Coordinates of C-alpha atoms in Angstrom, one line a residue:
Chain A
M1 CA -9.6 17.9 -23.0
L2 CA -8.9 21.6 -23.8
D3 CA -11.6 21.8 -26.5
Y4 CA -14.0 20.0 -24.2
F5 CA -13.2 22.5 -21.6
L6 CA -13.7 25.4 -24.0
Q7 CA -17.0 24.0 -25.1
Q8 CA -18.2 23.7 -21.5
L9 CA -16.9 27.2 -20.8
I10 CA -19.1 28.7 -23.6
F11 CA -22.0 26.7 -22.4
A12 CA -21.4 27.9 -18.8
L13 CA -21.3 31.5 -20.0
A14 CA -24.5 31.2 -22.0
I15 CA -26.5 29.6 -19.3
G16 CA -24.9 31.9 -16.7
A17 CA -25.8 34.9 -18.7
I18 CA -29.5 33.8 -18.6
Y19 CA -29.3 33.2 -14.9
G20 CA -27.7 36.6 -14.5
L21 CA -30.5 38.4 -16.4
I22 CA -33.2 36.8 -14.3
A23 CA -31.2 37.4 -11.1
L24 CA -31.1 41.1 -12.0
G25 CA -34.9 41.2 -11.6
Y26 CA -34.8 39.6 -8.2
T27 CA -32.0 41.8 -7.0
M28 CA -33.5 45.1 -8.2
V29 CA -36.9 44.3 -6.7
Y30 CA -35.2 43.3 -3.5
G31 CA -33.1 46.4 -3.5
V32 CA -36.1 48.8 -3.5
M33 CA -38.7 46.8 -1.7
R34 CA -36.8 44.1 0.4
L35 CA -39.2 41.7 -1.2
I36 CA -38.5 38.2 -2.6
N37 CA -40.6 38.3 -5.7
F38 CA -41.6 34.7 -6.1
A39 CA -43.6 35.6 -9.2
H40 CA -40.4 36.6 -11.1
G41 CA -39.8 33.2 -12.6
E42 CA -43.2 33.5 -14.3
F43 CA -42.1 36.6 -16.2
F44 CA -39.2 34.5 -17.5
M45 CA -41.8 31.9 -18.7
L46 CA -44.1 34.6 -20.2
G47 CA -41.3 36.0 -22.4
P48 CA -41.2 33.3 -25.1
Y49 CA -45.0 32.9 -25.0
V50 CA -45.6 36.6 -25.6
Y51 CA -42.9 36.6 -28.2
T52 CA -44.5 33.7 -30.1
F53 CA -47.9 35.4 -29.9
I54 CA -46.6 38.7 -31.3
F55 CA -44.4 37.1 -33.9
S56 CA -47.0 34.8 -35.3
G57 CA -49.5 37.7 -35.2
L58 CA -47.0 39.8 -37.4
I59 CA -46.6 36.9 -39.8
G60 CA -50.4 36.5 -39.9
L61 CA -50.7 40.1 -40.9
G62 CA -48.3 39.5 -43.8
G63 CA -45.1 40.3 -42.0
L64 CA -42.2 42.6 -42.8
A65 CA -38.7 41.4 -43.2
P66 CA -38.1 38.3 -41.0
M67 CA -35.4 39.9 -38.9
L68 CA -37.6 43.0 -38.4
D69 CA -40.5 40.8 -37.3
S70 CA -38.3 39.1 -34.7
A71 CA -36.9 42.5 -33.5
I72 CA -40.4 44.0 -33.1
A73 CA -41.6 40.9 -31.3
I74 CA -38.6 40.9 -28.9
I75 CA -39.1 44.6 -28.0
A76 CA -42.9 44.1 -27.7
S77 CA -42.4 41.2 -25.3
F78 CA -40.0 43.3 -23.1
V79 CA -42.6 46.1 -23.0
I80 CA -45.7 43.9 -22.4
V81 CA -44.1 41.7 -19.7
G82 CA -42.6 44.9 -18.1
L83 CA -46.0 46.6 -18.0
L84 CA -47.5 43.4 -16.5
G85 CA -44.9 43.6 -13.8
V86 CA -45.8 47.2 -13.1
A87 CA -49.5 46.3 -12.9
I88 CA -48.8 43.4 -10.6
E89 CA -46.8 45.6 -8.2
R90 CA -49.5 48.2 -8.2
F91 CA -52.4 45.8 -7.4
A92 CA -50.8 42.9 -5.5
Y93 CA -47.8 44.3 -3.7
R94 CA -48.3 48.0 -3.1
P95 CA -51.4 47.7 -0.9
L96 CA -49.4 45.4 1.4
R97 CA -46.5 47.8 2.1
A98 CA -47.5 48.6 5.6
Y99 CA -47.9 45.0 6.6
G100 CA -44.4 43.7 7.1
R101 CA -42.5 41.6 4.7
L102 CA -44.3 38.2 4.8
A103 CA -47.6 39.4 3.3
P104 CA -46.1 40.8 0.0
M105 CA -44.0 37.7 -0.3
L106 CA -47.0 35.4 -0.1
S107 CA -48.9 37.7 -2.4
A108 CA -46.1 37.2 -4.9
L109 CA -46.4 33.4 -4.4
G110 CA -50.1 33.7 -5.2
M111 CA -49.4 35.8 -8.3
S112 CA -46.9 33.1 -9.5
I113 CA -49.7 30.5 -9.3
V114 CA -52.1 32.8 -11.1
L115 CA -49.7 33.6 -14.0
Q116 CA -48.6 30.0 -14.4
S117 CA -52.1 28.6 -14.4
A118 CA -53.4 31.4 -16.7
V119 CA -50.8 30.4 -19.3
R120 CA -51.6 26.7 -18.8
V121 CA -55.3 27.3 -19.2
T122 CA -54.9 29.4 -22.4
V123 CA -52.3 27.5 -24.3
G124 CA -52.3 24.1 -22.6
P125 CA -49.8 22.4 -20.3
Q126 CA -47.8 20.6 -22.9
P127 CA -44.3 21.8 -24.0
V128 CA -44.4 23.7 -27.3
H129 CA -41.7 24.0 -29.9
F130 CA -40.1 27.4 -30.0
P131 CA -38.7 28.4 -33.4
A132 CA -35.1 29.6 -33.5
I133 CA -34.7 33.3 -33.9
V134 CA -31.3 32.9 -35.5
P135 CA -30.4 29.7 -37.4
S136 CA -28.2 27.4 -35.2
T137 CA -25.0 26.8 -37.1
P138 CA -21.9 25.6 -35.4
I139 CA -18.8 27.9 -35.3
D140 CA -15.3 26.6 -34.6
A141 CA -13.9 28.7 -31.8
L142 CA -10.3 27.8 -30.8
G143 CA -11.0 24.1 -31.3
G144 CA -14.3 24.1 -29.4
M145 CA -17.6 23.9 -31.2
V146 CA -19.9 26.8 -30.4
T147 CA -23.4 27.4 -32.0
T148 CA -24.5 30.8 -33.2
V149 CA -27.4 30.6 -30.7
Q150 CA -25.0 30.3 -27.7
F151 CA -22.9 33.1 -29.1
G152 CA -26.0 35.3 -29.7
I153 CA -27.3 34.7 -26.2
L154 CA -24.0 35.6 -24.7
V155 CA -23.7 38.8 -26.8
A156 CA -27.3 39.9 -26.2
A157 CA -27.1 39.3 -22.5
V158 CA -23.9 41.1 -22.1
L159 CA -25.3 44.1 -24.1
L160 CA -28.4 44.1 -21.9
M161 CA -26.2 44.0 -18.7
V162 CA -23.9 46.8 -20.0
G163 CA -27.0 48.8 -20.9
L164 CA -28.5 48.4 -17.5
T165 CA -25.3 49.3 -15.8
L166 CA -25.0 52.5 -17.9
F167 CA -28.7 53.3 -17.2
V168 CA -28.5 52.8 -13.5
N169 CA -25.2 54.6 -13.0
G170 CA -25.6 57.4 -15.6
T171 CA -29.1 58.6 -15.9
R172 CA -31.5 60.5 -13.7
L173 CA -33.9 57.6 -13.5
G174 CA -31.1 55.3 -12.5
I175 CA -30.2 57.7 -9.7
W176 CA -33.8 57.4 -8.5
I177 CA -33.6 53.7 -8.4
R178 CA -30.3 53.7 -6.5
A179 CA -31.5 56.3 -4.1
A180 CA -34.7 54.3 -3.4
S181 CA -32.7 51.2 -2.7
E182 CA -30.4 53.1 -0.3
S183 CA -33.1 54.6 1.8
W184 CA -36.8 54.9 1.1
T185 CA -37.5 57.7 3.6
T186 CA -34.5 59.9 2.8
S187 CA -35.0 59.7 -0.9
S188 CA -38.6 60.7 -0.6
L189 CA -37.6 63.6 1.6
L190 CA -35.2 64.7 -1.1
G191 CA -38.0 64.9 -3.6
I192 CA -37.5 61.6 -5.4
R193 CA -40.8 59.9 -6.4
V194 CA -40.1 56.6 -4.8
N195 CA -43.3 55.0 -6.2
R196 CA -42.1 55.8 -9.7
A197 CA -38.7 54.3 -9.0
V198 CA -40.5 51.1 -7.8
S199 CA -42.6 51.0 -10.9
L200 CA -39.5 51.5 -13.0
V201 CA -37.8 48.6 -11.3
F202 CA -40.9 46.5 -11.8
F203 CA -40.8 47.4 -15.5
I204 CA -37.1 46.6 -16.1
G205 CA -36.9 43.5 -13.9
P206 CA -39.7 41.5 -15.6
G207 CA -38.6 42.8 -19.0
L208 CA -35.1 41.4 -18.5
G209 CA -36.7 38.2 -17.2
A210 CA -38.7 38.0 -20.4
M211 CA -35.5 38.5 -22.5
A212 CA -33.9 35.7 -20.6
G213 CA -36.9 33.5 -21.2
I214 CA -36.7 34.1 -25.0
M215 CA -33.0 33.2 -24.9
Y216 CA -33.6 30.1 -22.9
A217 CA -36.4 28.9 -25.1
S218 CA -34.4 29.5 -28.3
Y219 CA -31.5 27.6 -26.8
Y220 CA -33.5 24.5 -26.0
G221 CA -36.1 25.0 -28.7
I222 CA -39.0 24.5 -26.3
M223 CA -41.2 26.3 -23.9
Q224 CA -43.7 25.2 -21.3
P225 CA -45.8 26.8 -18.6
T226 CA -43.7 25.3 -15.7
M227 CA -40.3 26.4 -17.0
G228 CA -40.1 29.4 -14.7
S229 CA -40.3 27.5 -11.4
V230 CA -36.9 25.7 -11.3
I231 CA -35.0 28.3 -13.3
G232 CA -36.5 31.1 -11.2
L233 CA -35.3 29.3 -8.0
K234 CA -31.8 28.9 -9.4
A235 CA -31.6 32.5 -10.5
F236 CA -32.7 33.6 -7.1
T237 CA -29.9 31.5 -5.7
A238 CA -27.6 33.3 -8.1
A239 CA -28.8 36.7 -6.8
I240 CA -28.2 35.6 -3.2
L241 CA -24.8 34.2 -4.2
G242 CA -23.7 37.5 -5.6
G243 CA -25.2 39.5 -2.7
I244 CA -28.9 40.3 -3.0
G245 CA -29.6 44.0 -3.7
S246 CA -26.3 44.4 -5.7
I247 CA -26.7 44.7 -9.4
P248 CA -23.1 43.7 -10.4
G249 CA -23.5 40.9 -7.7
A250 CA -26.5 39.5 -9.6
M251 CA -24.5 39.3 -12.9
L252 CA -21.5 37.8 -11.1
G253 CA -23.7 35.3 -9.3
G254 CA -25.4 34.3 -12.5
F255 CA -22.2 33.5 -14.3
L256 CA -20.8 31.8 -11.2
L257 CA -23.8 29.6 -10.9
G258 CA -23.7 28.7 -14.6
A259 CA -20.0 27.8 -14.2
I260 CA -20.5 25.8 -11.0
E261 CA -23.4 23.8 -12.6
T262 CA -21.8 23.2 -15.9
F263 CA -18.4 22.2 -14.6
G264 CA -19.9 20.3 -11.7
T265 CA -22.0 18.3 -14.1
A266 CA -19.1 17.8 -16.5
F267 CA -16.3 17.0 -14.2
L268 CA -17.9 15.7 -11.0
P269 CA -18.4 12.1 -12.4
I270 CA -14.8 12.1 -13.6
L271 CA -13.4 13.4 -10.4
S272 CA -15.4 11.1 -8.1
F273 CA -14.7 8.1 -10.4
G274 CA -18.4 7.9 -11.4
Y275 CA -19.6 7.7 -7.8
I276 CA -21.3 11.1 -7.8
G277 CA -23.2 11.4 -11.0
T278 CA -24.8 14.3 -12.9
E279 CA -28.0 13.9 -10.9
Y280 CA -26.4 15.7 -8.1
R281 CA -25.9 18.9 -10.1
D282 CA -28.5 20.9 -8.2
V283 CA -27.2 19.7 -4.8
F284 CA -23.8 20.9 -5.8
A285 CA -25.2 24.4 -6.7
F286 CA -27.1 24.7 -3.4
A287 CA -24.2 23.3 -1.3
V288 CA -21.8 25.9 -2.8
L289 CA -24.4 28.6 -1.9
I290 CA -24.6 27.5 1.7
L291 CA -20.8 27.4 1.9
V292 CA -20.4 30.9 0.5
L293 CA -23.0 32.3 2.9
L294 CA -21.4 30.7 5.9
F295 CA -18.2 32.5 5.2
K296 CA -19.6 35.7 3.6
P297 CA -23.1 36.0 5.1
A298 CA -24.1 38.8 2.8
G299 CA -23.1 37.1 -0.5
L300 CA -20.0 37.9 -2.6
L301 CA -20.7 41.6 -3.5
G302 CA -23.4 42.3 -0.9
E303 CA -23.0 45.1 1.5
T304 CA -21.5 43.7 4.7
V305 CA -24.2 44.6 7.2
S306 CA -22.8 44.6 10.7
E307 CA -24.9 43.5 13.5
E308 CA -25.4 47.1 14.8
T309 CA -26.3 48.7 11.5
T310 CA -28.8 46.1 10.2
V311 CA -31.4 48.0 8.3
A312 CA -34.2 45.7 9.2
K313 CA -33.8 44.5 12.8
K314 CA -37.0 42.5 12.5
D315 CA -36.2 39.7 10.2
Y316 CA -39.8 38.7 9.5
Chain B
M1 CA -78.5 39.9 35.8
G2 CA -78.6 36.3 37.1
N3 CA -80.8 35.4 34.2
S4 CA -78.4 36.8 31.5
V5 CA -75.5 34.9 33.1
I6 CA -77.3 31.7 32.9
V7 CA -78.2 32.4 29.3
R8 CA -74.6 33.2 28.5
R9 CA -73.3 30.1 30.2
L10 CA -75.9 28.0 28.3
G11 CA -74.8 29.7 25.1
L12 CA -71.1 28.8 25.9
L13 CA -72.1 25.3 26.7
A14 CA -74.0 25.1 23.5
V15 CA -71.0 26.3 21.5
L16 CA -68.6 23.8 23.2
A17 CA -71.2 21.0 22.8
L18 CA -71.5 21.9 19.1
C19 CA -67.7 21.6 18.7
V20 CA -67.6 18.2 20.4
V21 CA -70.6 17.0 18.4
L22 CA -69.1 18.2 15.1
L23 CA -65.8 16.5 15.9
A24 CA -67.6 13.3 16.9
L25 CA -69.7 13.3 13.7
V26 CA -66.6 13.4 11.4
P27 CA -66.1 9.5 11.5
H28 CA -69.6 9.0 10.2
L29 CA -69.0 11.1 7.1
P30 CA -68.2 9.3 3.8
S31 CA -64.6 8.3 3.6
Y32 CA -63.6 11.1 1.2
Y33 CA -64.6 13.8 3.7
V34 CA -62.8 12.0 6.5
R35 CA -59.6 12.0 4.4
V36 CA -60.0 15.7 3.8
V37 CA -60.3 16.3 7.6
D38 CA -57.3 14.1 8.2
S39 CA -55.3 16.2 5.8
I40 CA -56.5 19.4 7.5
L41 CA -55.3 17.9 10.9
I42 CA -51.9 16.9 9.4
Y43 CA -51.4 20.5 8.1
I44 CA -52.5 21.9 11.4
I45 CA -49.8 19.9 13.2
L46 CA -47.2 20.9 10.6
A47 CA -48.2 24.6 10.6
V48 CA -48.3 24.9 14.4
G49 CA -44.8 23.4 14.4
L50 CA -43.5 25.7 11.8
N51 CA -45.2 28.6 13.5
L52 CA -42.7 28.2 16.4
V53 CA -40.0 29.2 14.1
V54 CA -41.8 31.7 11.7
G55 CA -44.4 33.1 14.0
Y56 CA -42.8 33.2 17.4
A57 CA -39.0 33.4 16.7
G58 CA -39.5 35.4 13.5
L59 CA -37.1 33.2 11.4
L60 CA -38.3 32.4 7.9
D61 CA -37.8 28.7 7.2
L62 CA -38.6 27.7 3.6
G63 CA -37.4 24.2 3.9
F64 CA -39.6 22.9 6.6
I65 CA -40.9 20.0 4.5
A66 CA -37.5 18.3 4.7
F67 CA -38.2 17.4 8.4
Y68 CA -41.5 16.0 7.3
A69 CA -39.7 14.0 4.7
V70 CA -37.2 12.7 7.4
G71 CA -40.1 11.5 9.5
A72 CA -42.0 9.9 6.6
Y73 CA -38.8 8.1 5.4
A74 CA -38.1 7.0 9.0
Y75 CA -41.4 5.1 8.9
A76 CA -40.8 3.9 5.4
L77 CA -37.3 2.4 6.2
L78 CA -38.2 1.1 9.7
A79 CA -41.6 -0.4 8.9
S80 CA -41.5 -2.0 5.5
G81 CA -39.9 -4.7 3.4
Q82 CA -37.2 -2.3 2.2
F83 CA -34.7 -3.6 4.8
D84 CA -37.2 -6.0 6.4
I85 CA -37.3 -4.0 9.6
H86 CA -40.7 -3.9 11.2
L87 CA -40.7 -1.7 14.3
P88 CA -43.9 -0.7 16.0
F89 CA -45.6 2.6 15.1
I90 CA -45.2 4.2 18.4
V91 CA -41.5 3.6 18.5
I92 CA -41.0 5.0 15.1
L93 CA -43.1 8.0 16.0
F94 CA -40.5 8.9 18.6
I95 CA -37.6 8.0 16.4
G96 CA -39.1 10.2 13.6
A97 CA -39.5 13.1 16.0
A98 CA -35.9 12.7 17.3
A99 CA -34.5 12.4 13.8
G100 CA -36.4 15.5 12.8
A101 CA -35.0 17.4 15.8
I102 CA -31.4 16.2 15.1
A103 CA -31.8 17.3 11.4
G104 CA -33.1 20.6 12.7
V105 CA -30.1 21.2 15.0
L106 CA -27.7 20.0 12.2
L107 CA -29.2 22.6 9.9
G108 CA -29.7 25.2 12.5
F109 CA -26.2 25.2 14.0
P110 CA -24.2 26.5 11.1
V111 CA -26.9 28.8 9.5
L112 CA -28.4 30.6 12.5
K113 CA -26.0 33.5 12.3
L114 CA -27.5 34.4 9.0
R115 CA -30.4 36.8 9.0
G116 CA -33.7 37.2 7.3
D117 CA -33.6 36.4 3.6
Y118 CA -30.3 34.7 3.7
L119 CA -31.6 32.3 6.3
A120 CA -34.7 31.8 4.1
I121 CA -32.7 30.8 1.1
V122 CA -30.4 28.5 3.0
T123 CA -33.3 26.6 4.6
L124 CA -34.8 26.5 1.1
S125 CA -31.6 25.0 -0.3
F126 CA -31.5 22.5 2.6
G127 CA -35.0 21.4 1.8
E128 CA -34.1 20.9 -1.9
I129 CA -30.8 19.1 -1.0
I130 CA -32.7 16.6 1.1
R131 CA -35.3 16.0 -1.6
I132 CA -32.7 15.6 -4.3
A133 CA -30.7 13.3 -2.1
I134 CA -33.7 11.1 -1.4
N135 CA -34.4 11.1 -5.1
N136 CA -31.0 9.8 -5.9
A137 CA -30.0 7.6 -3.1
D138 CA -31.5 4.6 -4.8
D139 CA -30.0 1.9 -2.5
L140 CA -31.5 3.5 0.6
T141 CA -34.7 5.1 -0.5
N142 CA -35.5 3.4 -3.8
G143 CA -35.2 6.8 -5.6
P144 CA -38.1 8.4 -7.5
Q145 CA -40.2 5.3 -7.4
G146 CA -40.5 5.7 -3.6
I147 CA -41.2 2.9 -1.1
A148 CA -44.5 1.2 -1.3
G149 CA -46.3 -1.4 0.9
L150 CA -45.4 0.1 4.2
D151 CA -46.6 -1.9 7.3
R152 CA -50.1 -1.4 8.5
A153 CA -49.7 0.6 11.7
S154 CA -51.2 -0.3 15.0
L155 CA -51.1 1.5 18.3
F156 CA -51.3 -0.4 21.6
G157 CA -53.0 -3.3 19.8
L158 CA -55.5 -1.1 18.1
P159 CA -55.3 -1.2 14.3
L160 CA -54.5 2.1 12.5
T161 CA -55.7 1.4 9.0
T162 CA -58.8 3.4 8.0
P163 CA -59.0 7.2 7.7
V164 CA -61.3 7.1 10.7
H165 CA -58.6 5.5 12.9
F166 CA -56.2 8.2 11.7
Y167 CA -58.7 10.8 12.4
W168 CA -58.8 10.0 16.1
L169 CA -55.0 9.7 16.3
L170 CA -54.5 13.0 14.4
L171 CA -57.1 14.7 16.5
V172 CA -55.4 13.7 19.7
L173 CA -52.0 14.7 18.4
A174 CA -53.2 18.0 17.0
I175 CA -54.8 18.9 20.4
T176 CA -51.6 17.8 22.2
V177 CA -49.4 19.9 19.9
C178 CA -51.7 22.9 20.0
G179 CA -51.8 22.6 23.8
G180 CA -48.1 22.1 24.2
V181 CA -47.3 25.1 21.9
Y182 CA -49.8 27.2 23.7
Y183 CA -48.2 26.3 27.0
M184 CA -44.8 27.2 25.6
E185 CA -46.1 30.4 24.1
R186 CA -47.0 31.6 27.6
S187 CA -43.9 30.4 29.3
I188 CA -40.7 32.5 29.7
L189 CA -39.4 30.7 26.6
G190 CA -42.3 31.9 24.5
K191 CA -41.7 35.5 25.7
A192 CA -38.0 35.2 24.8
W193 CA -38.9 34.0 21.3
R194 CA -41.2 37.0 20.8
A195 CA -38.6 39.3 22.0
L196 CA -36.2 37.7 19.5
R197 CA -38.7 38.4 16.7
E198 CA -39.0 42.1 17.7
D199 CA -35.3 42.8 18.2
Q200 CA -32.6 40.2 18.5
D201 CA -29.9 42.7 19.5
V202 CA -31.8 43.8 22.6
V203 CA -32.4 40.1 23.5
R204 CA -28.7 39.6 23.3
G205 CA -28.0 42.7 25.3
L206 CA -30.2 41.3 28.0
G207 CA -27.8 38.4 28.3
I208 CA -29.9 35.8 26.6
N209 CA -28.1 33.4 24.3
T210 CA -29.9 34.0 21.0
T211 CA -28.3 31.0 19.3
T212 CA -29.7 28.6 21.9
L213 CA -33.1 30.2 21.6
K214 CA -33.1 29.8 17.8
L215 CA -31.8 26.3 17.9
L216 CA -34.5 25.3 20.4
A217 CA -37.2 26.7 18.1
F218 CA -35.7 24.9 15.1
A219 CA -35.4 21.6 17.0
L220 CA -38.9 21.7 18.4
S221 CA -40.5 22.6 15.2
A222 CA -38.5 20.0 13.3
A223 CA -39.5 17.4 15.9
I224 CA -43.1 18.2 15.3
G225 CA -42.5 18.0 11.5
G226 CA -40.8 14.7 11.9
A227 CA -43.6 13.2 13.9
G228 CA -46.1 14.5 11.4
G229 CA -44.1 12.8 8.7
V230 CA -44.2 9.4 10.5
I231 CA -48.0 9.6 10.6
F232 CA -48.1 10.7 7.0
G233 CA -46.0 7.6 6.0
A234 CA -48.2 5.3 8.1
F235 CA -51.4 6.8 6.6
Q236 CA -50.4 6.7 2.9
R237 CA -48.4 3.5 3.3
F238 CA -46.3 4.8 0.4
V239 CA -43.6 7.5 0.3
S240 CA -41.9 9.1 -2.6
P241 CA -39.8 12.3 -3.0
E242 CA -42.7 14.0 -4.9
S243 CA -44.6 14.6 -1.7
F244 CA -41.8 16.8 -0.3
T245 CA -41.3 19.5 -2.9
F246 CA -40.5 23.2 -2.3
Q247 CA -44.2 23.9 -3.0
E248 CA -45.2 21.9 0.0
S249 CA -42.9 24.0 2.2
L250 CA -44.5 27.1 0.8
L251 CA -48.0 25.7 1.5
V252 CA -47.2 25.4 5.2
V253 CA -45.8 28.9 5.3
L254 CA -48.9 30.1 3.4
I255 CA -51.2 28.4 6.0
I256 CA -49.5 30.4 8.7
I257 CA -49.7 33.7 6.9
I258 CA -53.3 33.3 5.6
G259 CA -54.5 32.4 9.1
G260 CA -52.5 35.0 11.1
V261 CA -48.8 34.8 12.1
G262 CA -48.1 33.5 15.6
N263 CA -51.7 32.7 16.4
I264 CA -52.8 29.0 16.9
V265 CA -56.4 29.8 16.1
G266 CA -55.3 31.5 12.9
V267 CA -53.2 28.5 11.9
I268 CA -56.2 26.2 12.3
A269 CA -58.3 28.6 10.2
G270 CA -55.5 28.8 7.6
A271 CA -55.2 25.0 7.4
V272 CA -58.9 24.6 7.0
V273 CA -59.1 27.2 4.2
L274 CA -56.1 26.1 2.3
V275 CA -56.9 22.4 2.4
V276 CA -60.6 22.8 1.7
L277 CA -60.3 25.4 -1.0
P278 CA -58.7 23.1 -3.7
E279 CA -61.2 20.4 -2.8
V280 CA -64.1 22.8 -3.3
L281 CA -62.7 24.0 -6.5
H282 CA -62.7 20.5 -8.1
F283 CA -65.8 21.6 -10.1
A284 CA -63.7 24.2 -11.9
A285 CA -61.5 21.5 -13.6
Q286 CA -58.6 23.1 -15.4
Y287 CA -59.4 26.5 -13.9
R288 CA -58.9 25.2 -10.4
L289 CA -55.4 26.5 -9.8
L290 CA -56.1 29.8 -11.5
I291 CA -59.1 30.5 -9.2
Y292 CA -57.0 29.2 -6.2
G293 CA -54.3 31.7 -7.0
V294 CA -56.7 34.6 -7.5
V295 CA -58.5 33.8 -4.2
L296 CA -55.1 33.7 -2.5
V297 CA -53.9 37.0 -3.7
T298 CA -57.3 38.6 -3.0
V299 CA -57.4 37.3 0.6
I300 CA -53.9 38.6 1.2
V301 CA -54.5 42.0 -0.3
L302 CA -57.8 42.4 1.6
R303 CA -56.6 41.0 4.9
P304 CA -52.8 41.4 5.0
G305 CA -52.7 40.6 8.7
G306 CA -54.3 37.2 8.2
L307 CA -57.9 36.0 8.4
V308 CA -58.0 35.8 12.2
S309 CA -57.3 38.9 14.1
P310 CA -54.2 38.6 16.4
R311 CA -56.5 39.4 19.4
F312 CA -58.7 36.3 18.8
N313 CA -56.2 33.7 19.9
L314 CA -56.3 30.7 22.1
G315 CA -55.5 32.7 25.2
F316 CA -58.4 35.0 24.5
I317 CA -60.8 32.1 24.2
I318 CA -59.6 30.5 27.3
R319 CA -59.8 33.7 29.3
K320 CA -63.3 34.3 28.0
V321 CA -64.5 30.9 29.0
R322 CA -62.8 31.1 32.4
T323 CA -64.2 34.5 33.4
L324 CA -67.7 33.6 32.2
W325 CA -67.6 30.5 34.3
L326 CA -65.8 31.7 37.5
S327 CA -66.7 35.4 37.8
P328 CA -69.4 36.3 35.2
S329 CA -70.0 39.7 36.6
K330 CA -66.6 40.9 35.2
T331 CA -67.5 40.1 31.6

């Protein structure tokens, strides 16, 4: 039982780390723009595709050392997907700033259709095998079996999260981002170039999403154009769970959702004597979300916005 | 002067006559086109219903399709061999609307203290929960296979089987719903909803119970969704969870935004555009969705307020017609 538990725990952490990385993109964009970026799941999907494209391109050109090829391809997919995010914000969201919050949200929805069908048209709708970046060998950890891939995902994701936290809290650009999330008007009055902060967020968010996509694809060994929809929705749930707009909240929400899902799936059939099966996994995640919001309406780490100080009195 | 009034009245008559003739011509079109028009009418009904919540009360509901599913499954369970219950269509229409309203209140009651995006995500979750539950409750709903072979519907002895029959039914229902919602929009209730959209704290300060207001919007829109679902079930004679995905909810929201929020004329325009567009794009084969998305983003970026200007609403048209007819000198 204990090693089973440990194994599930590692699985929960790995999948939770992936949710967390995607949730960061949702939460940062929401922080500066109050926008639910429905296209974000597609950046997650683009990650492994761009990676494969660059990687096979490098191999085709003769290739360097195998690890170096992978590293270059990973960094390139971060940059390329990030730049795509910046371009999309510039052309599809920025012109809509003066028009309330529904218009940009729907524009994001349209962008999601565009990105997904663009990939489907170019590489075909069928799932494609994704080659493992690191060879998957099992490791024995305290009695539970863990694979190197799970371990690698966890380490890489935590490194990215620590890096982001240091960046946002410690650098000048990070201060811009935090200031822009706090108040758009005040920070522009103080000489912060808000548009640059927004562009920066739209670079980092999709980039992290792409990283999560590469991790997810190497975990399951497969990628397909529709993979971003469901995972995107779940990561968004994670962001809300942690309190949208809060960076540590997104990480916490991701891990929490991973744990809820994994342990729900693993133990629900046992606890309910087989009556509630694994097919209710997603119901479970959503039900927990609704419950949390009923008692903490701003999520776990979100700012508690009192009725009087609500930033946006007009909801939509 | 007198001459020009006559000309304008004739012009108005011509426009009205043209509308009537166009609507009367639809049944003579080939079956495929009648089906497309039916589908437009269904989405008009749904979008006008959702517009009560999104457009008037300003609450973003991303799980609207759940109420539609409730209605469709009400028909599927009460008029098929599934449990061998065969109630008449009109009875189920009311049951479906009532079931939708109850679901709306059940959802609304706990979540309406949430604001903005939190409300949006909770309604989204609710929609997904309903869909997954339908998908898995095999004993009741037959799971992912869905329920097939639903009864042929009939209304007061008239058969409801072909797309043309449904065209007339949907047309009557769409006009009723639009008229009812227009009436509500002008009533004190409609004004209270609009105030709610602008600033809920002020509404509360004026001594109006905001929770009741929101619940009323939720229940009414869910009832319309439920009724739409019953007709959908009777029309398709087959229901399965696939018809009620998150994407469908988003499509209804999209219709409202593309047309113009809180504007019935806009909703009608939005439904026409978003239902017809994918049909027109059939020629593009696998590029269909890509073009659809590009057109969508372009339209939103170029006309962020919606295709139809907020000024051009049902009230505007009615005023125009009335002044031209009764006191033409004022126009």
